[in-house]
Every structure is written in C-alpha cells, then in structure tokens.
Short mmCIF file of C-alpha atoms in Angstrom, two decimals:
data_model
loop_
_atom_site.label_atom_id
_atom_site.label_comp_id
_atom_site.label_asym_id
_atom_site.label_seq_id
_atom_site.Cartn_x
_atom_site.Cartn_y
_atom_site.Cartn_z
CA UNK I 106 6.28 18.61 -0.54
CA UNK I 107 4.14 21.64 -1.43
CA UNK I 108 1.09 19.96 0.11
CA UNK I 109 3.05 19.49 3.30
CA UNK I 110 4.05 23.14 3.34
CA UNK I 111 0.43 24.23 2.86
CA UNK I 112 -0.87 22.04 5.67
CA UNK I 113 -1.61 24.33 8.57
CA UNK I 114 -0.38 27.41 6.69
CA UNK I 115 -1.80 30.78 7.81
CA UNK I 116 -4.81 32.26 5.97
CA UNK I 117 -4.30 34.29 2.80
CA UNK I 118 -4.58 37.61 4.61
CA UNK I 119 -1.62 36.81 6.86
CA UNK I 120 0.49 35.40 4.04
CA UNK I 121 -0.15 38.43 1.82
CA UNK I 122 0.75 40.78 4.68
CA UNK I 123 4.02 38.90 5.16
CA UNK I 124 4.73 38.91 1.41
CA UNK I 125 4.12 42.66 1.23
CA UNK I 126 6.64 43.05 4.05
CA UNK I 127 9.25 41.22 1.98
CA UNK I 128 8.78 37.53 2.85
CA UNK I 129 9.34 35.60 -0.39
CA UNK I 130 8.45 32.32 1.31
CA UNK I 131 5.00 33.67 2.19
CA UNK I 132 4.40 34.68 -1.41
CA UNK I 133 5.49 31.21 -2.48
CA UNK I 134 2.86 29.67 -0.21
CA UNK I 135 0.17 31.98 -1.64
CA UNK I 136 1.09 30.96 -5.19
CA UNK I 137 1.19 27.27 -4.27
CA UNK I 138 -2.24 27.51 -2.65
CA UNK I 139 -3.84 29.16 -5.70
CA UNK I 140 -1.81 27.56 -8.46
CA UNK I 141 -4.53 25.06 -9.45
CA UNK I 142 -7.08 27.84 -9.94
CA UNK I 143 -4.58 29.95 -11.90
CA UNK I 144 -3.76 27.02 -14.16
CA UNK I 145 -7.45 26.26 -14.73
CA UNK I 146 -8.02 29.82 -15.96
CA UNK I 147 -5.01 29.64 -18.28
CA UNK I 148 -6.03 26.25 -19.65
CA UNK I 149 -9.59 27.44 -20.33
CA UNK I 150 -8.36 30.47 -22.28
CA UNK I 151 -5.36 29.03 -24.11
CA UNK I 152 -6.33 25.39 -24.46
CA UNK I 153 -2.73 24.18 -24.54
CA UNK I 154 -0.71 22.81 -21.65
CA UNK I 155 2.63 24.42 -22.48
CA UNK I 156 1.14 27.85 -23.21
CA UNK I 157 -0.99 27.66 -20.09
CA UNK I 158 2.04 26.78 -17.97
CA UNK I 159 3.96 29.75 -19.40
CA UNK I 160 1.04 32.04 -18.57
CA UNK I 161 0.94 30.85 -14.95
CA UNK I 162 4.68 31.36 -14.59
CA UNK I 163 4.44 34.85 -16.09
CA UNK I 164 1.60 35.63 -13.68
CA UNK I 165 3.76 34.45 -10.76
CA UNK I 166 6.47 36.95 -11.71
CA UNK I 167 3.87 39.69 -12.04
CA UNK I 168 2.57 38.79 -8.58
CA UNK I 169 6.11 39.09 -7.28
CA UNK I 170 6.44 42.69 -8.37
CA UNK I 171 2.78 43.68 -7.82
CA UNK I 172 1.88 42.00 -4.54
CA UNK I 173 2.04 45.40 -2.86
CA UNK I 174 -0.98 46.48 -4.96
CA UNK I 175 -3.30 43.97 -3.25
CA UNK I 176 -5.63 45.80 -0.90
CA UNK I 177 -8.16 43.08 -0.02
CA UNK I 178 -5.75 40.45 1.23
CA UNK I 179 -8.49 37.84 1.59
CA UNK I 180 -9.25 38.21 -2.13
CA UNK I 181 -5.74 37.44 -3.37
CA UNK I 182 -7.05 34.32 -5.16
CA UNK I 183 -9.39 36.25 -7.49
CA UNK I 184 -6.64 38.84 -7.97
CA UNK I 185 -4.18 36.14 -9.09
CA UNK I 186 -6.73 34.65 -11.48
CA UNK I 187 -7.36 38.12 -12.94
CA UNK I 188 -3.61 38.51 -13.54
CA UNK I 189 -3.57 35.14 -15.34
CA UNK I 190 -6.53 36.18 -17.52
CA UNK I 191 -4.74 39.36 -18.58
CA UNK I 192 -1.55 37.46 -19.38
CA UNK I 193 -3.54 34.98 -21.49
CA UNK I 194 -5.32 37.76 -23.38
CA UNK I 195 -1.97 39.36 -24.18
CA UNK I 196 -0.71 36.01 -25.48
CA UNK I 197 -3.81 35.57 -27.64
CA UNK I 198 -3.39 39.03 -29.17
CA UNK I 199 0.22 38.21 -30.04
CA UNK I 200 -0.70 34.84 -31.57
CA UNK I 201 -3.53 36.05 -33.79
CA UNK I 202 -4.30 39.05 -35.93
CA UNK I 203 -7.99 38.52 -35.19
CA UNK I 204 -9.14 40.77 -32.34
CA UNK I 205 -9.99 38.90 -29.16
CA UNK I 206 -13.21 39.93 -27.46
CA UNK I 207 -12.40 41.46 -24.07
CA UNK I 208 -14.33 43.15 -21.31
CA UNK I 209 -13.99 46.89 -21.15
CA UNK I 210 -10.82 47.90 -19.33
CA UNK I 211 -8.87 44.74 -20.13
CA UNK I 212 -6.32 46.65 -22.21
CA UNK I 213 -5.76 49.07 -19.37
CA UNK I 214 -5.22 46.15 -17.02
CA UNK I 215 -2.65 44.62 -19.39
CA UNK I 216 -0.83 47.93 -19.46
CA UNK I 217 -0.86 47.97 -15.68
CA UNK I 218 0.77 44.55 -15.54
CA UNK I 219 3.17 45.16 -18.40
CA UNK I 220 6.97 45.41 -18.17
CA UNK I 221 7.87 46.93 -14.79
CA UNK I 222 9.58 50.23 -14.24
CA UNK I 223 13.14 49.31 -13.15
CA UNK I 224 13.17 51.84 -10.31
CA UNK I 225 9.93 50.36 -9.02
CA UNK I 226 11.32 46.83 -9.00
CA UNK I 227 14.68 47.74 -7.50
CA UNK I 228 13.73 50.49 -5.07
CA UNK I 229 10.03 50.21 -4.19
CA UNK I 230 9.52 46.49 -3.95
CA UNK I 231 10.30 44.86 -0.62
CA UNK I 232 11.35 41.62 -2.36
CA UNK I 233 14.02 43.21 -4.55
CA UNK I 234 16.93 41.40 -2.90
CA UNK I 235 15.19 38.04 -3.32
CA UNK I 236 14.52 38.89 -6.96
CA UNK I 237 18.17 39.54 -7.65
CA UNK I 238 19.39 36.51 -5.74
CA UNK I 239 17.02 34.35 -7.82
CA UNK I 240 18.10 36.04 -11.07
CA UNK I 241 21.78 35.55 -10.20
CA UNK I 242 21.13 31.80 -9.77
CA UNK I 243 20.16 31.55 -13.46
CA UNK I 244 22.70 30.45 -16.06
CA UNK I 245 24.42 33.34 -17.91
CA UNK I 246 22.26 32.95 -21.03
CA UNK I 247 19.00 32.90 -19.07
CA UNK I 248 20.15 35.71 -16.78
CA UNK I 249 20.91 38.17 -19.58
CA UNK I 250 17.58 37.78 -21.40
CA UNK I 251 15.75 38.05 -18.06
CA UNK I 252 17.56 41.25 -17.09
CA UNK I 253 16.80 42.80 -20.46
CA UNK I 254 13.16 41.69 -20.59
CA UNK I 255 12.14 42.66 -17.05
CA UNK I 256 14.51 45.45 -15.99
CA UNK I 257 15.20 47.53 -19.11
CA UNK I 258 13.31 49.01 -22.04
CA UNK I 259 14.78 46.36 -24.34
CA UNK I 260 11.68 44.19 -23.93
CA UNK I 261 10.78 42.96 -27.42
CA UNK I 262 11.98 39.50 -28.40
CA UNK I 263 13.43 40.96 -31.60
CA UNK I 264 15.55 43.57 -29.79
CA UNK I 265 16.75 41.06 -27.20
CA UNK I 266 17.68 38.62 -29.96
CA UNK I 267 19.61 41.29 -31.87
CA UNK I 268 21.48 42.44 -28.78
CA UNK I 269 22.36 38.90 -27.68
CA UNK I 270 23.18 37.72 -31.19
CA UNK I 271 20.74 34.80 -30.97
CA UNK I 272 17.60 33.78 -32.91
CA UNK I 273 14.24 35.02 -31.66
CA UNK I 274 13.20 31.42 -30.97
CA UNK I 275 16.17 31.02 -28.64
CA UNK I 276 15.13 34.15 -26.73
CA UNK I 277 11.59 32.79 -26.33
CA UNK I 278 12.94 29.46 -25.12
CA UNK I 279 15.36 31.06 -22.65
CA UNK I 280 12.70 33.35 -21.22
CA UNK I 281 10.37 30.38 -20.79
CA UNK I 282 13.09 28.46 -18.96
CA UNK I 283 13.90 31.50 -16.82
CA UNK I 284 10.24 31.99 -15.86
CA UNK I 285 10.01 28.32 -14.86
CA UNK I 286 13.11 28.53 -12.68
CA UNK I 287 12.08 31.81 -11.06
CA UNK I 288 8.55 30.57 -10.37
CA UNK I 289 9.94 27.35 -8.89
CA UNK I 290 12.36 29.38 -6.80
CA UNK I 291 9.43 31.31 -5.34
CA UNK I 292 7.77 28.08 -4.26
CA UNK I 293 10.93 26.81 -2.60
CA UNK I 294 12.30 30.14 -1.39
CA UNK I 295 13.75 29.80 2.07
CA UNK I 296 15.48 31.97 4.58
CA UNK I 297 18.88 32.40 3.00
CA UNK I 298 20.57 35.79 3.15
CA UNK I 299 20.31 37.76 -0.07
CA UNK I 300 22.64 40.35 -1.54
CA UNK I 301 21.78 44.01 -1.08
CA UNK I 302 20.64 44.74 -4.62
CA UNK I 303 19.91 48.40 -3.89
CA UNK I 304 23.46 49.06 -2.66
CA UNK I 305 24.97 47.28 -5.66
CA UNK I 306 22.80 49.24 -8.11
CA UNK I 307 23.64 52.54 -6.38
CA UNK I 308 27.35 51.74 -6.62
CA UNK I 309 27.19 50.98 -10.34
CA UNK I 310 24.97 53.96 -11.07
CA UNK I 311 27.58 56.18 -9.41
CA UNK I 312 30.34 54.62 -11.51
CA UNK I 313 28.26 55.04 -14.68
CA UNK I 314 27.53 58.69 -13.92
CA UNK I 315 31.21 59.31 -13.23
CA UNK I 316 32.25 57.73 -16.54
CA UNK I 317 29.59 59.61 -18.51
CA UNK I 318 30.63 62.91 -16.93
CA UNK I 319 34.30 62.17 -17.67
CA UNK I 320 33.41 61.30 -21.27
CA UNK I 321 31.74 64.67 -21.72
CA UNK I 322 34.91 66.28 -20.34
CA UNK I 323 37.02 64.29 -22.80
CA UNK I 324 38.64 62.23 -20.04
CA UNK I 325 36.89 58.86 -20.24
CA UNK I 326 40.12 56.82 -20.16
CA UNK I 327 41.08 57.86 -16.64
CA UNK I 328 37.54 57.28 -15.36
CA UNK I 329 37.55 53.71 -16.69
CA UNK I 330 41.02 52.84 -15.43
CA UNK I 331 39.74 51.49 -12.09
CA UNK I 332 36.80 49.27 -13.07
CA UNK I 333 37.69 48.22 -16.62
CA UNK I 334 40.29 45.76 -17.83
CA UNK I 335 42.74 47.44 -20.24
CA UNK I 336 42.24 44.38 -22.46
CA UNK I 337 38.44 44.71 -22.55
CA UNK I 338 36.87 44.54 -26.00
CA UNK I 339 33.84 46.46 -27.24
CA UNK I 340 31.32 45.12 -29.76
CA UNK I 341 29.62 48.05 -31.49
CA UNK I 342 26.05 48.05 -32.88
CA UNK I 343 27.48 47.46 -36.36
CA UNK I 344 29.20 44.28 -35.17
CA UNK I 345 32.64 45.89 -35.24
CA UNK I 346 34.91 44.81 -32.36
CA UNK I 347 37.53 47.19 -30.95
CA UNK I 348 39.63 47.67 -27.88
CA UNK I 349 38.36 49.78 -25.01
CA UNK I 350 40.73 52.59 -26.02
CA UNK I 351 38.45 53.27 -29.01
CA UNK I 352 35.67 54.57 -26.72
CA UNK I 353 37.39 57.89 -26.05
CA UNK I 354 37.70 58.94 -29.70
CA UNK I 355 34.14 57.72 -30.39
CA UNK I 356 32.77 59.89 -27.58
CA UNK I 357 34.89 62.76 -28.83
CA UNK I 358 33.33 62.53 -32.28
CA UNK I 359 29.84 62.53 -30.73
CA UNK I 360 30.67 65.62 -28.69
CA UNK I 361 32.09 67.48 -31.68
CA UNK I 362 28.87 66.68 -33.57
CA UNK I 363 26.81 68.14 -30.72
CA UNK I 364 25.51 64.79 -29.40
CA UNK I 365 25.02 64.26 -25.67
CA UNK I 366 24.58 61.01 -23.73
CA UNK I 367 21.94 61.11 -20.98
CA UNK I 368 22.10 58.13 -18.58
CA UNK I 369 18.56 56.90 -17.89
CA UNK I 370 18.82 53.50 -16.19
CA UNK I 371 21.36 51.18 -14.58
CA UNK I 372 20.66 47.50 -13.91
CA UNK I 373 23.39 45.78 -11.91
CA UNK I 374 23.96 42.10 -11.34
CA UNK I 375 27.08 40.43 -9.98
CA UNK I 376 28.39 39.53 -13.45
CA UNK I 377 26.37 41.72 -15.85
CA UNK I 378 25.72 45.47 -15.64
CA UNK I 379 23.43 47.24 -18.12
CA UNK I 380 23.30 50.96 -18.85
CA UNK I 381 20.54 52.61 -20.85
CA UNK I 382 21.25 56.08 -22.19
CA UNK I 383 19.36 58.50 -24.39
CA UNK I 384 21.33 59.97 -27.29
CA UNK I 385 20.41 63.63 -27.65
CA UNK I 386 21.05 64.88 -31.16
CA UNK I 387 21.75 68.60 -31.74
CA UNK I 388 18.61 70.70 -32.42
CA UNK I 389 19.78 71.56 -35.92
CA UNK I 390 20.20 67.87 -36.79
CA UNK I 391 17.54 65.98 -34.77
CA UNK I 392 18.06 62.66 -36.59
CA UNK I 393 21.83 62.68 -36.38
CA UNK I 394 21.94 59.54 -34.21
CA UNK I 395 19.60 56.83 -32.92
CA UNK I 396 17.46 57.83 -29.93
CA UNK I 397 19.30 55.64 -27.45
CA UNK I 398 22.04 53.15 -26.71
CA UNK I 399 22.25 50.14 -24.40
CA UNK I 400 25.57 49.12 -22.87
CA UNK I 401 25.85 45.53 -21.66
CA UNK I 402 28.98 45.08 -19.52
CA UNK I 403 30.26 41.60 -18.70
CA UNK I 404 32.34 41.50 -15.51
CA UNK I 405 35.23 39.21 -14.65
CA UNK I 406 36.53 39.48 -11.11
CA UNK I 407 34.55 42.68 -10.67
CA UNK I 408 36.13 44.41 -13.69
CA UNK I 409 34.59 44.96 -17.10
CA UNK I 410 36.08 42.41 -19.49
CA UNK I 411 33.84 43.04 -22.51
CA UNK I 412 31.02 45.35 -23.59
CA UNK I 413 28.28 45.05 -26.19
CA UNK I 414 26.55 48.20 -27.47
CA UNK I 415 23.11 48.19 -29.08
CA UNK I 416 20.72 50.79 -30.48
CA UNK I 417 17.09 49.78 -29.68
CA UNK I 418 14.70 50.24 -32.55
CA UNK I 419 12.69 53.44 -32.67
CA UNK I 420 9.28 52.96 -31.03
#
C-alpha cells in the first residue's frame, strides 16, 4: 500500500513544503520514502530490531513537530537520518553508564530535539490539529502517558509512573505502543476534518485561570460549579482521596501560609485536561511547599469527574 502511495509522488521539496503548510499526508509520504534509510541508521547504532524500531518511531514524532525547521527541502532525507542518530545516541546514554563517543555538538542537537515546548506544539506548529486528533484516537492509558511525556514537564518515566500509579515498565511499554500508533497514523493520515486544538486549549486555559483567580479570592467553589461534577473526587499527592469540596479549604490553608499558585501550562484533550502550576512559597519560608503541582482532570460528558494531583520531583 505504501509503495503504491509513493509511486508518482512529488519530489521531497514539494512534499516538505506541503508538510510545513500543515499537510500531515505529505509528511507521511516523506517518512515512508525515507523510512528504510532511517531504520538502517538505527539498526547500525543500536543493533537490535525492537530498539531500532522505537528509535525510528521517536524520530517520526520529532519530525512531526520539527518539520518547520527544515530549510533545504531537498535534503530532508539526511535531516531525518540525523534525527535518528541523535535519538539513538540518547538511547545509548540511557542504557549504559559508559560514555558514548559522539561528534562535537551532538549533545546540543539532542537538546534541540528534546521534549517540545507545549506552546510551540500547540500554537506554532501547523499540524497541531492533526496531532491532537491522532492523540485522541489512542486508548485512555496510552493517551495519558503521551500527553504527559510530550506536552508537559512531567517527562521522566519515573514521574509519569508515579502520577499514573503504574510501574515504570508499563509506562515504557505504553509509550512504545503510542509511538507506533502515532507513527502509523502519520503514514495513513488522510483528509479527515480535525478538531480545533487551539480553540479547545484556549477555552480550558481561560477556565483554569478563572478557577485559580477565584481560589486566590477564596471563592473556588462557585468557579468550579459550572465545569465540575459535585460528586468529583480528588486524589492528592499523598494518595488521600477526598471530595471536590475539600479543595477550597486546602487552597485557603495555602493562602494563609503565604503560598501562591502560578498557572504555567494547560494541555487540553477531549477527555483529559492537564494543568501545570508553580507553587510559590513565601520568601521567609522558601521550602514551605514543593516547587510545582500537576492537575490531571478526567472529564465525563464535558465535566470534571475526577482529579489527580502530583508534585513533580525537584530537578
């Protein structure tokens, strides 16, 4: 099927131009055309089929969010192979304590292609609506780890595992499955209409800002009355589970202690919405609270039915 799609396909320069304009199908054709070369690089560096396949899939997702960086559109093949090499080097560093010999600048390149800035993915990238439609097609378990890994600062396997309440091995497995499904979706991406991810994120950011402002005024209950189920439960970082009515007093205690919540990021899917907030301790007690908190909201019929709170580890 892929061979048939590639037959008579436009040259790389035209496909890259279309992909940079937001055509996910064109990017899929580029990846299909160069997949053999990408896999050969991964296999040469990692020497294992499964690891090499993971590296190619990771590189495909990087290409999705970085295709706009390609300047020489005819050289997209070498660019893709470079991305694969950097992904493989990062894998080798994680797998071994022995330093891996690298050309000068390789570390900088890895940093360039590291976890994306959420605003960049959601606002700058022309393919953002395709990205979210593909993410929404994942099963709930795969979707949550993908949202955390690629759209928030909760990127380590250990933090994701702690937040989701699953073993680290399960997180690795789910991310591998998600990468496979997303990479396959790129290759088969068609012309279906995608949700407006920017509008949805803007809506939820506005709601989050309204609730945070109300909390600082001591009126969080009224702000949550519209979008939250009165029967919603909240799982706190300690594992304690309470009703949603416990949030008001908890915020009140923070305020009386001089703590402020500063909303930094909102990631909004159809069924999961994530807030990231900095916790600002009072100057006289700078270690009063952890540096931040992540809110994971699970929606049912558009209303919050449960929430899980998590304090990421200090970096």
